[in-house]
C-alpha cells in the first residue's frame, strides 16, 4: 500500500526521501512504507486546519454531527476491510480487530450527542438585570499522536469529539501501523467535510516534534509509552498548549481464595495473552492471596500452554504475533531477566516458530512464577504475552503491593466478596478498576482514566472528558438595565 498524507482535502506525497518499512508481523512481508514527514508537511497541515477553522467553528454543532452519523454507518459497512487491515499490519486476531473497531464506532455515536453535551449554561439575574452565561467554544487546531497497538480505536477516543465540538484536526498515526488510518481516511473523505477540517501527517519523531512546536496547534492528545508521554507533555505544555498524554502500564490482578477460580483463570489468561499482551489494560502480573495459589497456578499455566498462536485471519487463532522482531527480542530479553531474578518459568514462549509463518514475530504465552516485588521484571512494562505470578497472605498485602507500582492504568480483583471488592476499589490507586473483569476498558461515555505514570494531564479521552478537553469555557456577564427595556 502507498502511504500518503491527507492535507486540505488532498492525498499528498510528502517531499521526503526517508521511509520506514511496514511488515506484516505474521509473515515478515513488506506491506507498505511509511513516509517520515518533515516539519514542512506538518506546517502545511497546520495551515490548512487553521484556514478551515473559522468556517467550521461557525457551522452549527447539529450540522457538524451529521457527518458523524454518516461516518458511523460507513464504518459499519466497511468493518471487514478495516479489521483485516488491522490484522495484517498490527498482528491481532480478526475478532480482536473487529472488537477494537466497535469501540471506535461507539465513540462516534457518543460524539453525535455533542450538540447537547457542549451546550452552554445561563444564570439569570445574578444581580438585578445582570445575567451570567457560560459558553463552550472550540480550542482551534488540535492534533493526536497515536501508538501502534490500536491503530483503529485509539484515534477515535479523540477524533469525533474534536470535530463535533468545532475544532479542526491533524492525525499522526504510528509509523509502525499507517495502513489502517489510510483506509479510515478514504472513508472519512466520503463524508464530504470541508477541506482542511481533518488532515493526516505520517511520520515519526521529526513530525511529532513539529506538532509539539507548531504555534498554530493549540491542543494535543498523545497515547504511547511513558517515556515519550512525559516528553510530549513537558514540551507541548512548555509551548503553552493544552495536552493530555497517556503512558504505559503494568497491571495487576489480585485473586482471592473465594473467587470463582475457573472464571478468574480464563479471564486473566484472556487479558494477559489477548492482543499478544500488547494492550495497555493487559493483566501483566497476578497476585494470589492465601489458598488461591495452587489451583490458580495450575490453571493459568494450562491456559497459557494451550492457547493457539498463529496468523490472525485463521479462524482457530486465539493469539497473533507481536508487532515486530525488535519486540520479540525485547520480550525475550525481559523473560530472561525475570529468570535471572529468580522466577521459575513453567511455560516458556521464547523461540516460538509457527509452521507456515517462519518469518513471523511470535512469542508464545509465558508464565514467570514467583517474581519478586521491587525486581526489574515486576516493574518493567513488557508489552508482550508474559504473565508474572506472585503470592501474598492477605488482601492488604496485595493492595500495598499494587499501590507501590509506578503505573496506575488498571487493577483487577477476583472475588465473590462485596466488602473485599469495595475495599479494593476504594483503596487502590489506579484509574480503571476491574472487579472480576480482566480488561476494564471503559465504554465510550466514560473517560479512559489512567493514573500515576500511566497519565500526564488532567482531562482524559472519550465521553465528557473529551468534550471538556476540546472546548474552552468562556463566561460572559451581561447587564441589561431595566430602563432600557422600557423603550420597546
Ligand atoms: P511509542 O511511545 O513508541 O509511540 C507512540 C507515538 O509516539 C508514535 O506515534 C511515535 O511516532 C511517537 N514517538 C515515539 N518515540 C518518539 C520520540 N522519541 N519523540 C517523539 N515522538 C515519538 O508507543 P508504541 O510502542 O507505539 O505503543 C505502545 C505503548 O503505548 C505501550 O507503552 C502502551 O502501554 C502504551 N499505550 C497506552 C495506552 C493508554 O491508554 N495508557 C493505550 C495504548 C497504548
Coordinates of C-alpha atoms and ligand atoms in Angstrom, one line a residue:
X1 CA 0.0 0.0 0.0
X2 CA 1.2 3.5 -0.8
X3 CA 1.0 5.7 2.3
X4 CA 0.2 9.3 1.7
X5 CA -0.6 12.3 3.8
X6 CA -4.0 13.9 3.6
X7 CA -3.8 17.7 3.7
X8 CA -6.5 20.2 2.8
X9 CA -8.7 17.6 1.2
X10 CA -5.9 16.1 -1.0
X11 CA -3.8 13.0 -0.9
X12 CA -0.2 14.2 -0.9
X13 CA 3.1 12.5 -1.1
X14 CA 5.5 14.2 1.3
X15 CA 8.6 15.6 -0.2
X16 CA 11.0 13.3 1.6
X17 CA 13.4 10.5 1.0
X18 CA 13.2 8.7 4.3
X19 CA 10.7 5.8 4.6
X20 CA 10.2 3.1 7.2
X21 CA 9.2 -0.4 6.1
X22 CA 5.9 -1.8 7.4
X23 CA 6.0 -5.6 7.8
X24 CA 3.1 -8.0 8.3
X25 CA 4.1 -9.3 11.7
X26 CA 2.7 -12.7 11.0
X27 CA 4.9 -13.4 8.0
X28 CA 7.5 -10.7 7.7
X29 CA 6.4 -9.5 4.3
X30 CA 6.8 -5.8 3.5
X31 CA 3.3 -4.4 3.0
X32 CA 3.8 -0.7 3.0
X33 CA 6.4 2.0 3.6
X34 CA 5.7 4.9 5.9
X35 CA 6.9 8.3 4.7
X36 CA 8.7 10.0 7.6
X37 CA 7.3 13.5 7.0
X38 CA 9.2 16.7 7.9
X39 CA 8.3 19.9 9.7
X40 CA 7.2 21.4 6.4
X41 CA 4.5 18.7 6.0
X42 CA 3.2 19.4 9.5
X43 CA 3.2 23.1 8.7
X44 CA 1.1 22.5 5.6
X45 CA -1.4 20.5 7.6
X46 CA -1.5 23.1 10.4
X47 CA -2.1 25.9 7.9
X48 CA -4.9 24.0 6.2
X49 CA -6.5 23.3 9.5
X50 CA -6.1 26.9 10.6
X51 CA -7.7 28.2 7.4
X52 CA -10.6 25.8 7.8
X53 CA -11.2 26.7 11.4
X54 CA -13.3 29.9 11.2
X55 CA -16.0 28.5 9.0
X56 CA -16.0 25.1 10.7
X57 CA -16.5 26.6 14.2
X58 CA -19.4 28.7 12.8
X59 CA -21.1 25.6 11.4
X60 CA -23.8 24.7 13.9
X61 CA -23.0 21.7 16.1
X62 CA -26.1 19.9 14.9
X63 CA -24.9 20.2 11.3
X64 CA -21.4 19.1 12.3
X65 CA -22.6 15.9 13.8
X66 CA -24.5 14.9 10.6
X67 CA -21.1 14.0 9.2
X68 CA -20.6 11.7 12.2
X69 CA -23.9 10.0 11.7
X70 CA -22.8 9.2 8.2
X71 CA -19.4 8.1 9.4
X72 CA -20.9 5.6 11.9
X73 CA -22.7 3.8 9.0
X74 CA -19.7 3.9 6.7
X75 CA -17.5 2.4 9.4
X76 CA -20.0 -0.4 9.9
X77 CA -20.3 -1.1 6.2
X78 CA -16.5 -1.3 5.9
X79 CA -15.8 -3.1 9.2
X80 CA -14.4 -6.2 7.4
X81 CA -11.9 -4.3 5.3
X82 CA -10.8 -2.2 8.3
X83 CA -10.4 -5.2 10.6
X84 CA -8.4 -7.2 8.0
X85 CA -6.0 -4.2 7.6
X86 CA -5.6 -4.1 11.4
X87 CA -4.8 -7.8 11.5
X88 CA -2.2 -7.5 8.7
X89 CA -0.3 -4.6 10.0
X90 CA -0.7 -5.0 13.7
X91 CA -0.9 -8.7 14.2
X92 CA -4.2 -9.1 16.1
X93 CA -6.8 -11.8 15.5
X94 CA -9.8 -10.8 13.3
X95 CA -12.2 -10.9 16.3
X96 CA -9.9 -8.6 18.3
X97 CA -9.6 -6.2 15.4
X98 CA -13.4 -6.1 15.0
X99 CA -13.9 -5.5 18.7
X100 CA -11.4 -2.6 18.5
X101 CA -13.4 -1.0 15.8
X102 CA -16.7 -1.5 17.7
X103 CA -15.3 0.8 20.4
X104 CA -14.2 3.3 17.8
X105 CA -17.7 3.3 16.4
X106 CA -19.1 3.7 19.9
X107 CA -17.1 6.9 20.3
X108 CA -18.6 8.2 17.1
X109 CA -22.0 7.5 18.5
X110 CA -21.3 9.3 21.8
X111 CA -19.9 12.3 19.9
X112 CA -23.1 12.5 17.9
X113 CA -24.6 13.9 21.2
X114 CA -22.3 16.9 21.2
X115 CA -25.0 19.5 20.5
X116 CA -26.4 18.6 23.9
X117 CA -23.1 17.7 25.6
X118 CA -21.4 21.0 24.7
X119 CA -24.3 23.4 25.2
X120 CA -23.8 26.3 27.4
X121 CA -25.5 27.5 30.7
X122 CA -27.1 30.7 31.8
X123 CA -27.9 32.1 35.2
X124 CA -30.4 35.0 35.0
X125 CA -30.4 37.9 37.5
X126 CA -27.2 37.1 39.4
X127 CA -27.9 40.7 40.4
X128 CA -30.9 42.8 39.2
X129 CA -30.7 43.0 35.4
X130 CA -27.5 41.0 35.2
X131 CA -27.1 37.6 33.6
X132 CA -24.1 35.3 33.5
X133 CA -23.6 32.9 30.6
X134 CA -21.2 30.1 30.2
X135 CA -20.2 29.3 26.6
X136 CA -18.1 26.4 25.3
X137 CA -16.0 27.3 22.3
X138 CA -13.6 25.1 20.3
X139 CA -9.9 25.3 21.1
X140 CA -8.7 25.7 17.5
X141 CA -6.4 23.3 15.6
X142 CA -5.9 20.1 17.6
X143 CA -3.7 17.1 16.9
X144 CA -3.4 13.4 18.0
X145 CA -0.3 11.4 18.1
X146 CA -1.2 7.7 18.2
X147 CA 0.5 4.4 19.3
X148 CA 0.7 1.2 17.2
X149 CA -1.4 -1.2 19.3
X150 CA -4.9 0.0 18.5
X151 CA -4.5 1.7 15.1
X152 CA -8.3 2.0 14.6
X153 CA -9.7 2.6 18.1
X154 CA -7.4 4.9 19.9
X155 CA -7.6 7.8 17.4
X156 CA -11.4 7.7 17.9
X157 CA -11.0 8.5 21.6
X158 CA -10.4 12.0 20.2
X159 CA -11.2 12.5 16.5
X160 CA -15.0 12.5 16.6
X161 CA -15.1 14.8 19.7
X162 CA -12.6 17.2 18.3
X163 CA -14.5 17.6 15.0
X164 CA -18.0 17.8 16.5
X165 CA -17.0 20.5 19.0
X166 CA -15.9 22.7 16.1
X167 CA -12.1 22.2 16.1
X168 CA -10.0 21.3 13.0
X169 CA -7.7 18.4 13.3
X170 CA -4.4 16.7 12.5
X171 CA -3.9 12.9 12.9
X172 CA -0.4 11.5 13.2
X173 CA -0.7 7.6 13.2
X174 CA 2.0 5.4 14.5
X175 CA 4.7 4.9 11.8
X176 CA 4.5 1.1 12.6
X177 CA 0.9 0.8 11.5
X178 CA 0.0 3.5 9.0
X179 CA -2.3 1.5 6.8
X180 CA -5.5 1.4 9.0
X181 CA -5.6 5.2 9.0
X182 CA -5.2 5.3 5.2
X183 CA -8.3 3.0 4.9
X184 CA -10.2 5.1 7.5
X185 CA -9.3 8.4 5.8
X186 CA -10.6 7.0 2.5
X187 CA -13.9 6.5 4.4
X188 CA -13.7 9.9 6.0
X189 CA -13.1 11.5 2.6
X190 CA -16.5 10.2 1.5
X191 CA -18.2 12.3 4.2
X192 CA -17.6 15.5 2.2
X193 CA -16.2 17.5 5.1
X194 CA -14.9 21.0 4.1
X195 CA -11.3 21.0 3.0
X196 CA -8.8 21.3 5.9
X197 CA -11.1 20.3 8.7
X198 CA -9.3 17.0 9.0
X199 CA -5.8 16.2 8.0
X200 CA -3.2 13.4 8.4
X201 CA 0.5 13.5 8.5
X202 CA 2.6 10.3 8.6
X203 CA 6.0 10.1 10.3
X204 CA 7.9 9.6 13.5
X205 CA 9.9 11.9 15.8
X206 CA 10.5 14.7 13.4
X207 CA 6.8 15.1 12.6
X208 CA 5.9 14.7 16.3
X209 CA 8.4 17.5 17.3
X210 CA 7.0 19.7 14.6
X211 CA 3.5 19.2 16.0
X212 CA 4.7 19.9 19.6
X213 CA 6.3 23.2 18.5
X214 CA 3.9 24.5 15.9
X215 CA 2.4 27.8 17.1
X216 CA -1.0 27.2 15.4
X217 CA -1.7 23.9 17.0
X218 CA -3.5 24.6 20.3
X219 CA -4.2 21.2 21.8
X220 CA -2.5 17.7 21.6
X221 CA -3.6 14.3 22.7
X222 CA -1.0 11.5 22.9
X223 CA -1.1 7.8 23.6
X224 CA 2.1 5.7 23.9
X225 CA 4.9 4.7 26.2
X226 CA 5.5 6.6 29.4
X227 CA 8.9 8.0 28.5
X228 CA 7.5 9.5 25.3
X229 CA 4.3 10.6 27.1
X230 CA 6.4 12.5 29.7
X231 CA 8.4 14.2 26.9
X232 CA 5.3 15.1 24.9
X233 CA 3.6 16.5 28.0
X234 CA 6.6 18.6 29.0
X235 CA 7.4 20.0 25.6
X236 CA 3.8 20.7 24.5
X237 CA 2.9 22.4 27.8
X238 CA 6.1 24.5 27.7
X239 CA 4.8 25.7 24.4
X240 CA 1.6 26.7 26.0
X241 CA -0.6 24.0 24.5
X242 CA -3.4 22.1 26.2
X243 CA -2.1 18.5 26.4
X244 CA -3.0 15.1 27.7
X245 CA -0.6 12.2 27.4
X246 CA -1.5 8.5 28.2
X247 CA 1.5 6.4 29.0
X248 CA 2.4 2.8 29.7
X249 CA 1.1 0.3 32.2
X250 CA 1.9 -2.7 34.4
X251 CA -1.5 -4.0 35.6
X252 CA -2.0 -6.4 38.5
X253 CA -4.9 -8.9 39.0
X254 CA -5.4 -10.0 42.6
X255 CA -7.1 -13.4 43.1
X256 CA -8.7 -14.1 46.5
X257 CA -9.4 -17.6 47.7
X258 CA -13.2 -17.0 47.4
X259 CA -13.0 -16.2 43.7
X260 CA -14.7 -18.3 41.1
X261 CA -11.3 -19.8 40.2
X262 CA -12.1 -21.2 36.8
X263 CA -13.6 -17.9 35.7
X264 CA -10.6 -16.0 37.1
X265 CA -8.2 -18.2 35.2
X266 CA -10.0 -17.8 31.9
X267 CA -10.4 -14.0 32.3
X268 CA -6.8 -13.4 33.4
X269 CA -5.5 -15.6 30.6
X270 CA -7.6 -13.7 28.0
X271 CA -6.4 -10.4 29.4
X272 CA -2.7 -11.3 29.6
X273 CA -2.5 -13.0 26.3
X274 CA -5.2 -11.4 24.2
X275 CA -3.8 -9.0 21.6
X276 CA -0.5 -10.8 22.3
X277 CA -0.3 -8.8 25.6
X278 CA 0.1 -5.6 23.6
X279 CA -2.7 -3.8 25.4
X280 CA -2.3 -1.1 28.0
X281 CA -5.1 -2.8 30.0
X282 CA -3.5 -6.3 29.8
X283 CA -3.0 -8.0 33.2
X284 CA 0.8 -8.4 33.4
X285 CA 1.1 -9.7 37.0
X286 CA -1.3 -11.9 39.0
X287 CA -1.2 -12.0 42.8
X288 CA -2.7 -15.0 44.5
X289 CA -3.8 -14.5 48.1
X290 CA -3.5 -17.3 50.6
X291 CA -5.1 -20.6 49.4
X292 CA -5.8 -19.3 45.9
X293 CA -2.3 -20.2 44.9
X294 CA -2.2 -23.8 43.9
X295 CA -5.4 -24.1 41.8
X296 CA -4.8 -20.7 40.1
X297 CA -1.2 -21.5 39.2
X298 CA -2.0 -24.9 37.7
X299 CA -4.9 -23.5 35.8
X300 CA -3.1 -20.4 34.4
X301 CA -0.2 -22.5 33.2
X302 CA -2.5 -24.8 31.4
X303 CA -4.4 -21.8 29.8
X304 CA -1.0 -20.3 28.7
X305 CA 0.4 -23.6 27.3
X306 CA -2.8 -24.5 25.3
X307 CA -3.5 -21.1 23.6
X308 CA -3.5 -21.4 19.8
X309 CA -1.0 -19.0 18.3
X310 CA -0.8 -18.0 14.7
X311 CA -1.9 -15.7 11.9
X312 CA -4.9 -13.6 13.0
X313 CA -7.0 -14.3 9.9
X314 CA -7.0 -18.0 10.5
X315 CA -10.2 -18.9 12.4
X316 CA -8.7 -21.1 15.1
X317 CA -6.0 -18.5 16.1
X318 CA -6.5 -17.1 19.6
X319 CA -3.3 -15.1 19.8
X320 CA -1.4 -13.4 17.0
X321 CA 2.2 -12.2 16.7
X322 CA 3.8 -9.2 18.4
X323 CA 4.5 -6.1 16.4
X324 CA 8.0 -6.9 15.1
X325 CA 11.3 -8.7 15.5
X326 CA 12.7 -6.0 17.8
X327 CA 9.7 -6.5 20.1
X328 CA 10.4 -10.3 20.1
X329 CA 14.0 -9.6 21.1
X330 CA 13.0 -7.2 23.9
X331 CA 10.3 -9.5 25.3
X332 CA 12.7 -12.5 25.2
X333 CA 15.4 -10.4 26.9
X334 CA 12.9 -9.4 29.7
X335 CA 11.8 -13.0 30.2
X336 CA 15.5 -13.9 30.6
X337 CA 15.8 -11.1 33.1
X338 CA 12.9 -12.4 35.1
X339 CA 14.6 -15.9 35.3
X340 CA 17.9 -14.3 36.3
X341 CA 16.0 -12.5 39.1
X342 CA 14.8 -15.9 40.5
X343 CA 11.5 -16.5 38.8
X344 CA 10.8 -20.0 37.6
X345 CA 9.4 -20.5 34.1
X346 CA 6.8 -23.3 33.9
X347 CA 5.6 -22.1 30.5
X348 CA 8.3 -20.6 28.2
X349 CA 7.3 -18.9 25.0
X350 CA 10.8 -18.0 23.8
X351 CA 12.0 -19.2 20.4
X352 CA 8.5 -19.7 19.0
X353 CA 8.3 -20.7 15.4
X354 CA 4.9 -21.1 13.8
X355 CA 4.7 -23.6 10.9
X356 CA 4.0 -21.8 7.6
X357 CA 4.9 -18.4 9.3
X358 CA 8.6 -19.0 10.0
X359 CA 9.4 -15.3 9.4
X360 CA 6.7 -14.1 11.8
X361 CA 7.3 -12.3 15.1
X362 CA 5.8 -14.8 17.5
X363 CA 6.3 -15.3 21.3
X364 CA 4.0 -17.9 22.8
X365 CA 2.3 -17.2 26.2
X366 CA 4.8 -17.3 29.0
X367 CA 4.4 -17.6 32.8
X368 CA 7.1 -16.3 35.2
X369 CA 6.3 -17.8 38.5
X370 CA 7.3 -16.2 41.8
X371 CA 8.5 -12.9 40.5
X372 CA 9.9 -10.7 43.3
X373 CA 8.3 -7.4 44.4
X374 CA 10.6 -4.5 43.5
X375 CA 12.6 -6.5 40.9
X376 CA 13.0 -5.2 37.4
X377 CA 10.7 -7.7 35.9
X378 CA 8.0 -6.7 38.4
X379 CA 8.5 -3.0 37.5
X380 CA 9.1 -3.0 33.7
X381 CA 6.3 -2.9 31.1
X382 CA 6.9 -6.0 28.9
X383 CA 4.1 -5.3 26.4
X384 CA 4.0 -9.0 25.3
X385 CA 2.3 -12.2 26.3
X386 CA 4.1 -12.7 29.6
X387 CA 2.3 -13.1 32.9
X388 CA 4.3 -12.8 36.2
X389 CA 2.7 -14.5 39.2
X390 CA 3.4 -13.8 42.9
X391 CA 1.9 -14.8 46.2
X392 CA 0.9 -12.9 49.4
X393 CA -1.0 -13.8 52.5
X394 CA -3.7 -11.1 52.7
X395 CA -5.7 -8.6 50.6
X396 CA -4.0 -5.8 52.5
X397 CA -0.6 -7.1 51.4
X398 CA -1.9 -7.3 47.8
X399 CA -3.2 -3.7 47.9
X400 CA 0.1 -2.4 49.3
X401 CA 1.9 -4.2 46.5
X402 CA -0.5 -2.8 43.9
X403 CA -0.1 0.8 45.1
X404 CA 3.7 0.5 45.3
X405 CA 3.9 0.2 41.5
X406 CA 4.7 3.4 39.5
X407 CA 1.9 2.8 37.0
X408 CA -1.9 3.3 37.6
X409 CA -3.7 2.3 34.5
X410 CA -5.7 -0.7 35.8
X411 CA -6.0 -3.0 38.7
X412 CA -8.4 -6.0 38.9
X413 CA -9.7 -8.1 41.8
X414 CA -11.2 -11.6 41.5
X415 CA -13.6 -12.4 44.4
X416 CA -17.1 -13.2 45.4
X417 CA -17.0 -10.9 48.4
X418 CA -18.7 -7.5 48.1
X419 CA -16.8 -6.0 51.0
X420 CA -13.4 -7.1 49.6
X421 CA -14.5 -5.5 46.2
X422 CA -15.5 -2.3 47.9
X423 CA -12.2 -2.1 49.9
X424 CA -10.2 -2.7 46.7
X425 CA -11.9 -0.1 44.6
X426 CA -11.7 2.4 47.4
X427 CA -8.1 1.9 48.3
X428 CA -6.3 1.1 45.0
X429 CA -4.5 3.9 43.1
X430 CA -5.5 3.2 39.5
X431 CA -7.7 4.9 37.1
X432 CA -9.5 1.8 35.8
X433 CA -10.6 -0.9 38.2
X434 CA -11.9 -4.4 37.3
X435 CA -13.9 -6.4 39.7
X436 CA -14.0 -9.9 38.2
X437 CA -13.0 -8.2 34.9
X438 CA -9.6 -8.6 33.2
X439 CA -9.7 -5.7 30.7
X440 CA -11.6 -2.9 32.4
X441 CA -11.9 -0.8 29.2
X442 CA -14.4 2.0 29.8
X443 CA -17.4 2.4 27.4
X444 CA -17.1 5.5 25.2
X445 CA -19.3 7.5 27.5
X446 CA -16.8 7.1 30.4
X447 CA -13.3 8.6 30.4
X448 CA -10.3 6.3 29.7
X449 CA -8.8 7.0 33.1
X450 CA -5.1 6.2 33.8
X451 CA -3.4 7.5 36.9
X452 CA 0.2 8.0 38.1
X453 CA 2.9 7.3 35.5
X454 CA 0.2 6.0 33.1
X455 CA -1.1 9.5 32.5
X456 CA 0.1 13.1 32.3
X457 CA -2.5 15.8 32.3
X458 CA -6.0 16.3 33.7
X459 CA -8.8 15.5 31.2
X460 CA -8.8 12.1 29.6
X461 CA -10.1 10.7 26.2
X462 CA -13.7 9.6 25.5
X463 CA -17.0 10.9 26.7
X464 CA -17.5 14.2 28.7
X465 CA -13.7 14.5 29.4
X466 CA -13.1 14.7 25.6
X467 CA -15.8 17.3 25.3
X468 CA -14.2 19.3 28.0
X469 CA -10.7 18.8 26.5
X470 CA -11.8 20.0 23.1
X471 CA -13.7 23.0 24.3
X472 CA -12.7 26.1 26.2
X473 CA -15.1 27.8 28.6
X474 CA -15.9 31.5 28.3
X475 CA -18.1 33.2 31.0
X476 CA -20.0 36.3 29.9
X477 CA -21.6 38.7 32.4
X478 CA -24.2 40.9 30.9
X479 CA -26.1 43.9 32.3
X480 CA -29.4 45.0 30.7
X481 CA -30.7 47.8 32.8
X482 CA -34.4 47.7 33.3
X483 CA -35.0 51.3 32.0
X484 CA -33.6 50.2 28.5
X485 CA -36.3 47.6 28.0
X486 CA -39.0 50.3 28.6
X487 CA -38.0 51.8 25.2
X488 CA -39.6 48.8 23.4
Ligands
LIG1 P1 5.6 4.9 21.5 O1 5.7 5.7 22.7 O2 6.8 4.2 21.0 O3 5.0 5.7 20.2 C1 3.8 6.4 20.3 C2 3.8 7.6 19.4 O4 4.9 8.4 19.8 C3 4.1 7.2 17.9 O5 3.2 7.9 17.1 C4 5.5 7.6 17.6 O6 5.7 8.1 16.3 C5 5.8 8.7 18.7 N1 7.2 8.7 19.2 C6 7.9 7.6 19.5 N2 9.1 7.9 20.0 C7 9.1 9.3 20.0 C8 10.1 10.2 20.4 N3 11.3 9.9 20.9 N4 9.8 11.6 20.2 C9 8.6 11.9 19.7 N5 7.7 11.1 19.3 C10 7.9 9.8 19.5 O7 4.5 3.8 21.8 P2 4.1 2.5 21.0 O8 5.2 1.5 21.0 O9 3.5 2.9 19.7 O10 2.8 1.9 21.9 C11 3.0 1.1 23.0 C12 2.9 1.9 24.2 O11 1.7 2.6 24.3 C13 2.9 1.0 25.5 O12 3.7 1.6 26.4 C14 1.5 1.0 25.9 O13 1.3 0.8 27.3 C15 1.1 2.4 25.6 N6 -0.4 2.6 25.5 C16 -1.0 3.2 26.5 C17 -2.4 3.4 26.4 C18 -3.1 4.1 27.5 O14 -4.3 4.4 27.3 N7 -2.5 4.4 28.6 C19 -3.1 2.8 25.3 C20 -2.4 2.2 24.3 C21 -1.0 2.0 24.4

